[in-house]
PDB file of C-alpha atoms in Angstrom:
ATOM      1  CA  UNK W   1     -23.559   3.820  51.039  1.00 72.00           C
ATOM      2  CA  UNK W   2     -24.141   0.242  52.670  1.00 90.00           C
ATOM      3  CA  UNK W   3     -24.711  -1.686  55.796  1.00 95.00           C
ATOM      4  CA  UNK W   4     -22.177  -3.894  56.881  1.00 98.00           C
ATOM      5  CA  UNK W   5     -22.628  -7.185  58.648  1.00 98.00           C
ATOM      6  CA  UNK W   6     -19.463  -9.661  59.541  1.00 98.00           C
ATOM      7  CA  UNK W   7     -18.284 -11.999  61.762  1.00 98.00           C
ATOM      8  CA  UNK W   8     -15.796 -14.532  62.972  1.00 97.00           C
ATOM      9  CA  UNK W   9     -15.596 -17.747  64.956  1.00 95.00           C
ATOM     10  CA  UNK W  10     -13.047 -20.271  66.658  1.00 92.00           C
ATOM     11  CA  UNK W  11     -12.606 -22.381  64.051  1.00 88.00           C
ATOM     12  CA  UNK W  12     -15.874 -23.617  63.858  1.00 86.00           C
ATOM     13  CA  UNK W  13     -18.623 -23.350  61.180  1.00 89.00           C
ATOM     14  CA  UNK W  14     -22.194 -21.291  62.570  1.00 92.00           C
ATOM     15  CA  UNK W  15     -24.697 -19.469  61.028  1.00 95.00           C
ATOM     16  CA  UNK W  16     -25.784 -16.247  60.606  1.00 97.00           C
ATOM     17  CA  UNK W  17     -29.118 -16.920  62.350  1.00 96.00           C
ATOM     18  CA  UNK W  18     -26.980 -18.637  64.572  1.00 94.00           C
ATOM     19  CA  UNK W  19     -25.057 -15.586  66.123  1.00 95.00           C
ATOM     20  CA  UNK W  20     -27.379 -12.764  65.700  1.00 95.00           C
ATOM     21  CA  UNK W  21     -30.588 -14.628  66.447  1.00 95.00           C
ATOM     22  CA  UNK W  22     -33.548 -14.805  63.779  1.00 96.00           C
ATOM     23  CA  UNK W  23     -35.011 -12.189  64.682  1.00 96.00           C
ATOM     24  CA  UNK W  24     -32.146  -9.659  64.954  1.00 96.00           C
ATOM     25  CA  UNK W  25     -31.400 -11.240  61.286  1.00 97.00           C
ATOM     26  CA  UNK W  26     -34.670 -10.368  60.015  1.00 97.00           C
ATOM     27  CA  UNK W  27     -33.944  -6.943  61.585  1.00 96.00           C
ATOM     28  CA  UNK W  28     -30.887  -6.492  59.336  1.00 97.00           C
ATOM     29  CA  UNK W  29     -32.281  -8.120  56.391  1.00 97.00           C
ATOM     30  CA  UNK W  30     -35.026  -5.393  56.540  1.00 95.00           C
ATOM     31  CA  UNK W  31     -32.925  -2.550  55.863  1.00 95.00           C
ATOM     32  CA  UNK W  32     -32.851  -3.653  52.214  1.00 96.00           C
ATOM     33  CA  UNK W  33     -36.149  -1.681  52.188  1.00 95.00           C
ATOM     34  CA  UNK W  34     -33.307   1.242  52.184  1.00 92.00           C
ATOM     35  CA  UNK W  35     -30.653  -0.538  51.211  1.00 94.00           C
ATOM     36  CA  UNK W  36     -32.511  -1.910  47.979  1.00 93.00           C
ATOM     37  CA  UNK W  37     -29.626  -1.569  45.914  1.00 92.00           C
ATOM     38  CA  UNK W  38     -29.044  -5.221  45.552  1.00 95.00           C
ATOM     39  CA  UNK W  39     -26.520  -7.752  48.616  1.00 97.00           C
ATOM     40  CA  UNK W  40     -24.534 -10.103  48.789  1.00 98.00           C
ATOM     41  CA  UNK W  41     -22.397 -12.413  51.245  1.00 98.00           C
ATOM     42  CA  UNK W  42     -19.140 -14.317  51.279  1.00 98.00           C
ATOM     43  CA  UNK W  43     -18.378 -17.329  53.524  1.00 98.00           C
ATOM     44  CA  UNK W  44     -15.296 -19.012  54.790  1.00 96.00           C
ATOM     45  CA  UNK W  45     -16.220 -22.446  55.587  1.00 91.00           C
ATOM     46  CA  UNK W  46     -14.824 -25.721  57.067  1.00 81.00           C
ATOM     47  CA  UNK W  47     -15.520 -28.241  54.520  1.00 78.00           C
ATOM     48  CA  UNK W  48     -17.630 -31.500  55.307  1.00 73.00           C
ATOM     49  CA  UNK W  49     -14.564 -33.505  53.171  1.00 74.00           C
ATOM     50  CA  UNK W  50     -11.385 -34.173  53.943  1.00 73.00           C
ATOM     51  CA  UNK W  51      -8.799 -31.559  52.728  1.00 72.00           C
ATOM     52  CA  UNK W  52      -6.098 -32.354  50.370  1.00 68.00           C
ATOM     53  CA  UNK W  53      -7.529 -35.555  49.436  1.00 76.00           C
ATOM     54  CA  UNK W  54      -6.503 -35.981  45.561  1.00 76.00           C
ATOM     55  CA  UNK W  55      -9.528 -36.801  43.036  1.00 74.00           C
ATOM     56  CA  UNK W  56      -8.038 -36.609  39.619  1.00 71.00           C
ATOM     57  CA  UNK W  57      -8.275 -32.422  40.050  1.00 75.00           C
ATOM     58  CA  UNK W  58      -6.667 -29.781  42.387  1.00 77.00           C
ATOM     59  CA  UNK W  59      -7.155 -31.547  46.175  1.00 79.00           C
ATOM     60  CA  UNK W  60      -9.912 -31.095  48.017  1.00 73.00           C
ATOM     61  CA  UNK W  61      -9.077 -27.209  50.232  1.00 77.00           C
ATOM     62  CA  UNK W  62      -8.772 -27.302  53.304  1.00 78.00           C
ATOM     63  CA  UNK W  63     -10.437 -23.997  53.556  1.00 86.00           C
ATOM     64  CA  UNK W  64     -13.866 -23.007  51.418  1.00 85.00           C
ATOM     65  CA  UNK W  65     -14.684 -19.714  50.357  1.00 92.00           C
ATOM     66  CA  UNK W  66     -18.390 -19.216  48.562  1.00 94.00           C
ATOM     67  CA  UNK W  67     -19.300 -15.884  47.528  1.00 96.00           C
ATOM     68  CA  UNK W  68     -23.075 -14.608  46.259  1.00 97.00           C
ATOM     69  CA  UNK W  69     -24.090 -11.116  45.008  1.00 97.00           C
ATOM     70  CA  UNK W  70     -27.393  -9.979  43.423  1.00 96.00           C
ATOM     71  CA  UNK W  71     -28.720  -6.548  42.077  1.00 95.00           C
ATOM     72  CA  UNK W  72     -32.044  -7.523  43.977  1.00 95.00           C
ATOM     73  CA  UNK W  73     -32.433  -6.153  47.338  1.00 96.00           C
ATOM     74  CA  UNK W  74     -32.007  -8.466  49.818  1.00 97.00           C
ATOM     75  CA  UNK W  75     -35.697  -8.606  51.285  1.00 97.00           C
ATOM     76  CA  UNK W  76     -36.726 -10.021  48.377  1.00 97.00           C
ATOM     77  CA  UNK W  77     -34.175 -12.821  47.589  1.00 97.00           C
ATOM     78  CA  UNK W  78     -35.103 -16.113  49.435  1.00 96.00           C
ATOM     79  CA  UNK W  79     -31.570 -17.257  48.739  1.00 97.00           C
ATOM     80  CA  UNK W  80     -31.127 -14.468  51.834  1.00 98.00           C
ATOM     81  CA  UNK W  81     -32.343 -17.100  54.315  1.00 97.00           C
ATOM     82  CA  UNK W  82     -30.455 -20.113  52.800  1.00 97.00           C
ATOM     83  CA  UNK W  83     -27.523 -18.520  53.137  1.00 97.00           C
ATOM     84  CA  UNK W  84     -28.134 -17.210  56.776  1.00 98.00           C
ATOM     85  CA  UNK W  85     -28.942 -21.182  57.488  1.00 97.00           C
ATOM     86  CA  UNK W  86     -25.025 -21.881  55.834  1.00 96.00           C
ATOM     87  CA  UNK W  87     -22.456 -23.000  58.594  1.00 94.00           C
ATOM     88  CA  UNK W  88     -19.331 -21.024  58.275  1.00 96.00           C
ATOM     89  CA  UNK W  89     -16.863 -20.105  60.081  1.00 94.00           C
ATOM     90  CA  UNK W  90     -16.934 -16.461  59.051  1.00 97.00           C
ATOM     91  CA  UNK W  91     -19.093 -14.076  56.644  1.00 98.00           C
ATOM     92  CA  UNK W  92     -19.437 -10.713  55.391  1.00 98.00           C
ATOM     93  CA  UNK W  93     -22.890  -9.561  54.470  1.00 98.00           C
ATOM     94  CA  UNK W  94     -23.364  -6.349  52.665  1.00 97.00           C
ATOM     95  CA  UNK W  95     -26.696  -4.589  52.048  1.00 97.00           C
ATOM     96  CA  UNK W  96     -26.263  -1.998  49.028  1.00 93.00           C
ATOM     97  CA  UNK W  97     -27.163   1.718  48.453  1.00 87.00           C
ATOM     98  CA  UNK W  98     -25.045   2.496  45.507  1.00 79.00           C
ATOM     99  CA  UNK W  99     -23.191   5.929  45.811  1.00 66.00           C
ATOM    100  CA  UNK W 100     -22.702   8.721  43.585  1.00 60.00           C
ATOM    101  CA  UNK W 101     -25.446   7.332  41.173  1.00 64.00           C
ATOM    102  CA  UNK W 102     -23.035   4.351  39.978  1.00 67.00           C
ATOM    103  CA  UNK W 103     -24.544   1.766  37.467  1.00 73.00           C
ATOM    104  CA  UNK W 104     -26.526  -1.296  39.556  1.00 81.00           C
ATOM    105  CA  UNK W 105     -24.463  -3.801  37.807  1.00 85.00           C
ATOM    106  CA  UNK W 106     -23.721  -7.144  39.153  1.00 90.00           C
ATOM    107  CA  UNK W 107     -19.597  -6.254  38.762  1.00 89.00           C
ATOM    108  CA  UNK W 108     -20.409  -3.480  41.568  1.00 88.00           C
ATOM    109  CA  UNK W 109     -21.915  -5.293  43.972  1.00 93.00           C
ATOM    110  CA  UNK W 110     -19.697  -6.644  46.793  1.00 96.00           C
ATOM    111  CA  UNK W 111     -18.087  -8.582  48.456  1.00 98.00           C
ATOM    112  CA  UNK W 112     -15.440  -7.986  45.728  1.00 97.00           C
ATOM    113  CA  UNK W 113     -13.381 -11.145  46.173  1.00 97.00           C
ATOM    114  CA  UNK W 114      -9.718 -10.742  44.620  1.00 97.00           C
ATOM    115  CA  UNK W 115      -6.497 -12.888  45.762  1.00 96.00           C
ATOM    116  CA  UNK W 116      -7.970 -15.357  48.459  1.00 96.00           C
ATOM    117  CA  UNK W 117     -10.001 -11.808  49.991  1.00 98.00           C
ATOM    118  CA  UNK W 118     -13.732 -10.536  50.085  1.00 98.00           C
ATOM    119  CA  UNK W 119     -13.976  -6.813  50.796  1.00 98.00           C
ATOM    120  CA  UNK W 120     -17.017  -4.918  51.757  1.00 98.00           C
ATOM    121  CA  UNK W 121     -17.263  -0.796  52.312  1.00 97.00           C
ATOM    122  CA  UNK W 122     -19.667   1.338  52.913  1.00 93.00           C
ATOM    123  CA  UNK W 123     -18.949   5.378  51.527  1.00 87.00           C
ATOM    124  CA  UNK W 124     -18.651   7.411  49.029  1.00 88.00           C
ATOM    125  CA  UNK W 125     -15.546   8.425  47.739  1.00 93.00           C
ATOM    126  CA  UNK W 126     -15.696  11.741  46.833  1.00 91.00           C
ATOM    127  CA  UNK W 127     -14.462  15.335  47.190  1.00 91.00           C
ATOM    128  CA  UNK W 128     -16.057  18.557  48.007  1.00 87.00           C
ATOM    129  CA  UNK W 129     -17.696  18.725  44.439  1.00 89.00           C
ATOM    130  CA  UNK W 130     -18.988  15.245  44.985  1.00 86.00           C
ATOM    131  CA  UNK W 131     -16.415  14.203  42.113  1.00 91.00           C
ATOM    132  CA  UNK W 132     -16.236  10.261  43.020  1.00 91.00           C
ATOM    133  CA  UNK W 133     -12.310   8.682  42.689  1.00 94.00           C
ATOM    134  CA  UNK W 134     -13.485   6.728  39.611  1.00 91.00           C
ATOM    135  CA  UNK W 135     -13.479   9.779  37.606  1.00 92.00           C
ATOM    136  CA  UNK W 136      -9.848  10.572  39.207  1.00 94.00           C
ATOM    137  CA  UNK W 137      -7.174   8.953  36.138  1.00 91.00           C
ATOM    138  CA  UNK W 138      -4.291  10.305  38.420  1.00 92.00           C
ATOM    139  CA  UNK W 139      -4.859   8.439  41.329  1.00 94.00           C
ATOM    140  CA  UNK W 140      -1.614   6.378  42.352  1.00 92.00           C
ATOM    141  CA  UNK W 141      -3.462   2.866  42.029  1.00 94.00           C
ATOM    142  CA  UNK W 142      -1.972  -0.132  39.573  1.00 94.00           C
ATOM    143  CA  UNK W 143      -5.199  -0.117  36.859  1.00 94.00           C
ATOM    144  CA  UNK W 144      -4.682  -4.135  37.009  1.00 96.00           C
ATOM    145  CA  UNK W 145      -5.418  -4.509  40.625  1.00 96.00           C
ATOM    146  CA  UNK W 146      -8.596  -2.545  40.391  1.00 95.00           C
ATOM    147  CA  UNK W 147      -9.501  -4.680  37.576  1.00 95.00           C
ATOM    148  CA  UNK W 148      -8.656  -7.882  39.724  1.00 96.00           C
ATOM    149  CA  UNK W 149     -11.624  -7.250  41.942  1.00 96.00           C
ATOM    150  CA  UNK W 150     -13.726  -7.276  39.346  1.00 93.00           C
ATOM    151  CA  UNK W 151     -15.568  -3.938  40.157  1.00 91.00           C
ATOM    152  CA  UNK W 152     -15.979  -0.780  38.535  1.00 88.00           C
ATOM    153  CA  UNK W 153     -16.686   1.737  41.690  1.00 91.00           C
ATOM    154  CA  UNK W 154     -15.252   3.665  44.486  1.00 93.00           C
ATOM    155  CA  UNK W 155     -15.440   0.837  46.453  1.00 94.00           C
ATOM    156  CA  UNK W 156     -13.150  -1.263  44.240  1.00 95.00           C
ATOM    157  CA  UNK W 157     -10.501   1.196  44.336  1.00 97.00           C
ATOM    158  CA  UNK W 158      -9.670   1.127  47.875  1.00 97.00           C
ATOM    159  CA  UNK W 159      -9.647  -2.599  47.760  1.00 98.00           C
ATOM    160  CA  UNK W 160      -7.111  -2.646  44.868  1.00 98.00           C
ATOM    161  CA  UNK W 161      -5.427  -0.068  47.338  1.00 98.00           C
ATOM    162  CA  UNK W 162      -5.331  -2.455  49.677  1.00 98.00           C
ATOM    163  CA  UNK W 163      -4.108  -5.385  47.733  1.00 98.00           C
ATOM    164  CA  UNK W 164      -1.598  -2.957  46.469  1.00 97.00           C
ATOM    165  CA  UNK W 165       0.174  -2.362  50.251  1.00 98.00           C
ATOM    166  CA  UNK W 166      -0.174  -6.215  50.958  1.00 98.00           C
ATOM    167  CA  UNK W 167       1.813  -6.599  47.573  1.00 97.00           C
ATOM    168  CA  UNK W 168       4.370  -4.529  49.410  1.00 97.00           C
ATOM    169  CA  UNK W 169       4.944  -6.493  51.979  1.00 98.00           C
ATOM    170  CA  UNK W 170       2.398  -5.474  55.021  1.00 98.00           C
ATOM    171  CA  UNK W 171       0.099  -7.741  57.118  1.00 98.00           C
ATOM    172  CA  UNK W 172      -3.532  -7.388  55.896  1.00 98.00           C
ATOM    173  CA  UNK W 173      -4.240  -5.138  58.813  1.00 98.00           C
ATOM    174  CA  UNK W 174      -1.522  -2.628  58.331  1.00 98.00           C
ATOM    175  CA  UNK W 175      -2.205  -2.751  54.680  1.00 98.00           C
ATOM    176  CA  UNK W 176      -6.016  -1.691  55.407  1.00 98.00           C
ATOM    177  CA  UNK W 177      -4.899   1.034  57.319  1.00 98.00           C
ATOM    178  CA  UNK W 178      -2.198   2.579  54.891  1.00 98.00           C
ATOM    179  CA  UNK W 179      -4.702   1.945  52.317  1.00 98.00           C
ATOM    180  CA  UNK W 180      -6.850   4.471  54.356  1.00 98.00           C
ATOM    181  CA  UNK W 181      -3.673   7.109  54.954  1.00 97.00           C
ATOM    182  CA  UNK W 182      -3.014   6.961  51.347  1.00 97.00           C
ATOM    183  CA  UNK W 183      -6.913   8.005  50.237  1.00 97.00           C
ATOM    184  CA  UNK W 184      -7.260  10.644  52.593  1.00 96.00           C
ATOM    185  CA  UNK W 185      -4.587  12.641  50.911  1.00 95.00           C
ATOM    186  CA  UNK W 186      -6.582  13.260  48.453  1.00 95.00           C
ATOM    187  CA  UNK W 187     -10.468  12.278  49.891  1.00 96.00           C
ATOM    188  CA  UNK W 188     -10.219  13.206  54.006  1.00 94.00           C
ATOM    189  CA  UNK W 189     -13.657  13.405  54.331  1.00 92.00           C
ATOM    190  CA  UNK W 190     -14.719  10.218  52.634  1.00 93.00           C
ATOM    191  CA  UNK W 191     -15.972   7.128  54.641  1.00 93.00           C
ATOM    192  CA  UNK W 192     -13.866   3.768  54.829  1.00 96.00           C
ATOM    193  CA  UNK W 193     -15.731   1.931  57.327  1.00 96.00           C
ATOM    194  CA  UNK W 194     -14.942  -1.877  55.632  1.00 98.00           C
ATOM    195  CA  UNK W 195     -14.422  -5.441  56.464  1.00 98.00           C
ATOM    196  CA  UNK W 196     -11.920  -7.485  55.037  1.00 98.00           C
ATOM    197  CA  UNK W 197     -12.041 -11.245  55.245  1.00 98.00           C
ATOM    198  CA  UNK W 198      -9.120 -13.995  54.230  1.00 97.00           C
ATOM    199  CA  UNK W 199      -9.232 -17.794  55.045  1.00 95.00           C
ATOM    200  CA  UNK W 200      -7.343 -16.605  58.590  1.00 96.00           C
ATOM    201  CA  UNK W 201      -8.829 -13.538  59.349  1.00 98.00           C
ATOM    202  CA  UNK W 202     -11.721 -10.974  59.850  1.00 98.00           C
ATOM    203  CA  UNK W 203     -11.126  -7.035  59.939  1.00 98.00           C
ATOM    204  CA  UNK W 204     -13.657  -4.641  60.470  1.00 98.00           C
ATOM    205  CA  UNK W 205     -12.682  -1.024  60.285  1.00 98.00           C
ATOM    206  CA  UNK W 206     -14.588   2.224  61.095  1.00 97.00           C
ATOM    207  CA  UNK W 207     -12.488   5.204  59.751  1.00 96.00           C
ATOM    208  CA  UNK W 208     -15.279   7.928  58.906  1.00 90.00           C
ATOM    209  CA  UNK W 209     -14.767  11.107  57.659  1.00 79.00           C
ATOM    210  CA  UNK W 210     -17.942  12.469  58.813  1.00 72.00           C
ATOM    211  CA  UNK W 211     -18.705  10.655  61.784  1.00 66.00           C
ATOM    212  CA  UNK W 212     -22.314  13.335  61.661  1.00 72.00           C
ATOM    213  CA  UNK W 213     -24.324  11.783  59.499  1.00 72.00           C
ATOM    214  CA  UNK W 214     -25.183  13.306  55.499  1.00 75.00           C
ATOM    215  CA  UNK W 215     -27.958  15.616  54.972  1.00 78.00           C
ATOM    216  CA  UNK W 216     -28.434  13.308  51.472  1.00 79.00           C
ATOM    217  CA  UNK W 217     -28.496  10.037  54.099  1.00 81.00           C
ATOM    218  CA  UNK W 218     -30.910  11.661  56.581  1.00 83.00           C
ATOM    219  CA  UNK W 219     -33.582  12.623  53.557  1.00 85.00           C
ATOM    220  CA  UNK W 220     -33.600   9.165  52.409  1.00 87.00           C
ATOM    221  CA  UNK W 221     -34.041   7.242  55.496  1.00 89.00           C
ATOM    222  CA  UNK W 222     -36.950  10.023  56.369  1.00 88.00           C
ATOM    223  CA  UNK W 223     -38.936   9.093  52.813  1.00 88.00           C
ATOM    224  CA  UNK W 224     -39.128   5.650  54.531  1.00 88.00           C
ATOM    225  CA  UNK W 225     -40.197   6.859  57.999  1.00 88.00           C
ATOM    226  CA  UNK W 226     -37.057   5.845  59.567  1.00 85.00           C
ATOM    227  CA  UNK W 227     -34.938   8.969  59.741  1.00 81.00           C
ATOM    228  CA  UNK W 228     -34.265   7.712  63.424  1.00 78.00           C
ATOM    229  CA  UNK W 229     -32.224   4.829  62.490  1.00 80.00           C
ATOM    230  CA  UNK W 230     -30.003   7.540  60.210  1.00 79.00           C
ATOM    231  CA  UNK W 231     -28.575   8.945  63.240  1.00 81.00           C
ATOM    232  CA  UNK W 232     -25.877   7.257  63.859  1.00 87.00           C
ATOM    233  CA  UNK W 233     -25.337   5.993  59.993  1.00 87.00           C
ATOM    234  CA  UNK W 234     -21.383   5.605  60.075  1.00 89.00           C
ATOM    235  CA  UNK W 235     -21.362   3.966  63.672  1.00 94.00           C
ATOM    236  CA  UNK W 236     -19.728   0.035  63.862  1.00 96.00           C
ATOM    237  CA  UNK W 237     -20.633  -1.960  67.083  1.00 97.00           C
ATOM    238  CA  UNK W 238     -19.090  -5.591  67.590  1.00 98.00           C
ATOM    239  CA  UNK W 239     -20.457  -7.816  70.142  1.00 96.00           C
ATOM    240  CA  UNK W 240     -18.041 -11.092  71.309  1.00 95.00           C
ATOM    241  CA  UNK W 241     -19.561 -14.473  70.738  1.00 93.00           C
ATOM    242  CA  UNK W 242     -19.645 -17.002  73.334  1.00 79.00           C
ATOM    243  CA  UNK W 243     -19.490 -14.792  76.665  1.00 55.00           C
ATOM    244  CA  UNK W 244     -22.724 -14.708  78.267  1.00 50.00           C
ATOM    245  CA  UNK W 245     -23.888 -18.135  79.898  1.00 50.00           C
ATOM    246  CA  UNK W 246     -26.839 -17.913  77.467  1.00 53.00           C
ATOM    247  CA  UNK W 247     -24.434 -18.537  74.652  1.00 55.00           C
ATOM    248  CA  UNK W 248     -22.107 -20.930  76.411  1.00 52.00           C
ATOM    249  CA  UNK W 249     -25.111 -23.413  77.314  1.00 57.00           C
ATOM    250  CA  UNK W 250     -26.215 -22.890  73.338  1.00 58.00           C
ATOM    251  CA  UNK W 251     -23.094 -24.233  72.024  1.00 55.00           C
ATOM    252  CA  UNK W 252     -22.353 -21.138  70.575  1.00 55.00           C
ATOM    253  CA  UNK W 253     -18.446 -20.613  69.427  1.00 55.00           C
ATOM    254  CA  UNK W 254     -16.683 -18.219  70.445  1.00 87.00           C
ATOM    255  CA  UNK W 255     -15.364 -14.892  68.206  1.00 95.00           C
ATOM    256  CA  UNK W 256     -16.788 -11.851  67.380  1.00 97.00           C
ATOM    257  CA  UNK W 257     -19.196 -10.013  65.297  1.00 97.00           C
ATOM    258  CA  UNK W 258     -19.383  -6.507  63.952  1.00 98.00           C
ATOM    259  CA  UNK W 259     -21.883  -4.658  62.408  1.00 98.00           C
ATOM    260  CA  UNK W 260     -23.067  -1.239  60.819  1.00 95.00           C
ATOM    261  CA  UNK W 261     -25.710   0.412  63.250  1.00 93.00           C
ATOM    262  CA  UNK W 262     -29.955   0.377  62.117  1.00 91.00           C
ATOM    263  CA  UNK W 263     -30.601  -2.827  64.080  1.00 93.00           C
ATOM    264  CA  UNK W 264     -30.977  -3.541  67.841  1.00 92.00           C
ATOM    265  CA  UNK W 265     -27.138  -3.236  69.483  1.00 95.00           C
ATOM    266  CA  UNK W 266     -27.899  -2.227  73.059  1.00 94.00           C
ATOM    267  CA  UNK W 267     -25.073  -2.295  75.931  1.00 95.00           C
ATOM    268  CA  UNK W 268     -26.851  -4.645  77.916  1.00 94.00           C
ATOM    269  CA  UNK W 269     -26.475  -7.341  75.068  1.00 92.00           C
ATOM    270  CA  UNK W 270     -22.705  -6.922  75.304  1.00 93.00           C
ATOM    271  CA  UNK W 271     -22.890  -4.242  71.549  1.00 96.00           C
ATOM    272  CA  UNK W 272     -19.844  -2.140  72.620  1.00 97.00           C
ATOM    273  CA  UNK W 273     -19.424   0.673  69.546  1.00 97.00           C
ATOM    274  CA  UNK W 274     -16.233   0.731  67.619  1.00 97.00           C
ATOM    275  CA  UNK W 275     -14.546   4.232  67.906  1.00 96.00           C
ATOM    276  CA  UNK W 276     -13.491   6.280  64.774  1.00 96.00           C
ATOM    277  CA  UNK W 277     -10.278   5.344  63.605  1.00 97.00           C
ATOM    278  CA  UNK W 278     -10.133   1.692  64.965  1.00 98.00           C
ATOM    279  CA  UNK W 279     -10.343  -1.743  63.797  1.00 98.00           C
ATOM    280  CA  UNK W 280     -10.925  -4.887  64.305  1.00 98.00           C
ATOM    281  CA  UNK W 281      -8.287  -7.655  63.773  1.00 98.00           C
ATOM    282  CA  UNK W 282     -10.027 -11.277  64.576  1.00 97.00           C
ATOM    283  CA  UNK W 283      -9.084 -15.139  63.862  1.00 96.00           C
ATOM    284  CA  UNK W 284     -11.224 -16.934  62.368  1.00 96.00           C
ATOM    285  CA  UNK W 285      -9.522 -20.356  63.292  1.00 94.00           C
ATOM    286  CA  UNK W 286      -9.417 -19.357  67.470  1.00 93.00           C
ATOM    287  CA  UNK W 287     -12.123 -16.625  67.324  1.00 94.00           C
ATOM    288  CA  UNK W 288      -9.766 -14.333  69.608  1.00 94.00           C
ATOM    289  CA  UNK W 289      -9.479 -10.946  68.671  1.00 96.00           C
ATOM    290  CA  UNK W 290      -8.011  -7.378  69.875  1.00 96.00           C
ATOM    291  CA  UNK W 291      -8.734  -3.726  68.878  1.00 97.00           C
ATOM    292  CA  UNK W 292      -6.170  -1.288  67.754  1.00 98.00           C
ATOM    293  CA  UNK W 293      -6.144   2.091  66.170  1.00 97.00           C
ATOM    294  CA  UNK W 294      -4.672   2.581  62.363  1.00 94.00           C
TER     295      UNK W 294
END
């Protein structure tokens, strides 16, 4: 149970602080109070050297990918505001409350990163007896793909799901979407609300089951005196970069950014929610994206 943060640009490298703001960063960086389960980020980048220039090792990529997770919350981890000073073209940030009472281990923190992807979720896979997938040996899901991410939760199941459909042939966001179809066979009222990033693209997907928000959520938001900000829990919001005049005479690229709600998204800042059941498909090499439903 997490807060998502991600965005994409056209091609060029920004920073976190740079789209949101510092202050609406600080905003999101203070839910780790909640979210104290540990964070972590991964960046696609546009390196300063020249790609495929040959040094005696592989050549030099023309795309770079640097991921960072930690079991400390994210409040109090300066590397927080190093990283939100990193250009990059696109990011996923991921603020942790881990679900079902999984170990805080550094292999479950996310982004997972498996086969040139980073993968972020926020639920809890589970079914009515609050029996989480990991305990489910049957499920249809190749053992060595869940093992490829590198994680040992709920969360790195459905992205070994998901590698699993793009290893049968479908575009990353068809495979995030019959990734969804297949879990809800079994787990229909289980969140998937993710982001998926590659070295092309940025998906953000809000598919809860529950779009009301937990009883279990609501209590622990209220022992912090911020039970408001529980009320719309599973809600995404994306906001497109570069539209308002403000942001044109700023220099600030164009693309898009979506993000879990408990921060400031009003309408009149151009936050427009994401519905249940849609996504997100971005570039991050033109910044132009479109919405459509899985």
């Amino acid at each position: 149970m997490c807060r998502l943060l991600g965005f994409a640009t056209a091609g060029s490298n920004t920073t976190l602080n740079g789209v949101l703001g510092m202050q609406t960063v600080r905003e999101f960086r203070n839910l780790s109070e909640i979210h104290n389960d540990g964070w972590g980020a991964a960046l696609v980048t546009v390196p300063e050297e020249s790609p495929y220039r040959r040094d005696g090792g592989a050549p030099t990529p023309e795309t770079g990918t640097a991921i960072y997770k930690n079991t400390v919350a994210a409040r109090h981890d300066p590397i927080f505001d190093e990283l939100a000073n990193t250009p990059a073209r696109g990011g996923l940030w991921h603020l942790r409350l881990a679900s079902s009472n999984l170990p805080l281990i550094l292999e479950n923190q996310q982004p997972f990163f498996a086969n040139g992807l980073s993968f972020i979720h926020n639920g809890d896979i589970s079914d009515d007896q609050g029996r989480n997938i990991i305990t489910n040996r049957s499920f249809p899901v190749d053992p060595s793909l869940v093992q490829s991410t590198g994680g040992r939760s709920d969360s790195a199941i459905f992205f070994a799901v998901i590698l699993q459909y793009i290893g049968f042939g479908f575009a990353l966001d068809e495979a995030v979407a019959q990734a969804v179809r297949e879990l809800r066979k079994s787990y229909p009222k289980s969140s998937y609300n993710c982001m998926i990033q590659s070295r092309d693209q940025f998906i953000a997907l809000c598919a809860a089951g529950r779009e009301v928000t937990s009883k279990r959520i609501v209590e622990i938001y209220d022992q912090y005196g911020r039970g408001e900000q529980a009320r719309d829990y599973r809600v995404l919001r994306y906001r497109e970069l570069g539209d308002s005049e403000a942001d044109l005479a700023a220099g600030q690229p164009k693309g898009v950014v979506v993000a879990s709600s408990g921060f400031d998204q009003r309408a009149e800042d151009g936050w427009t929610r994401l519905n249940n059941d849609q996504m997100i498909v971005a570039s991050n090499r033109t910044g132009e994206f479109r919405v459509r439903s899985i």
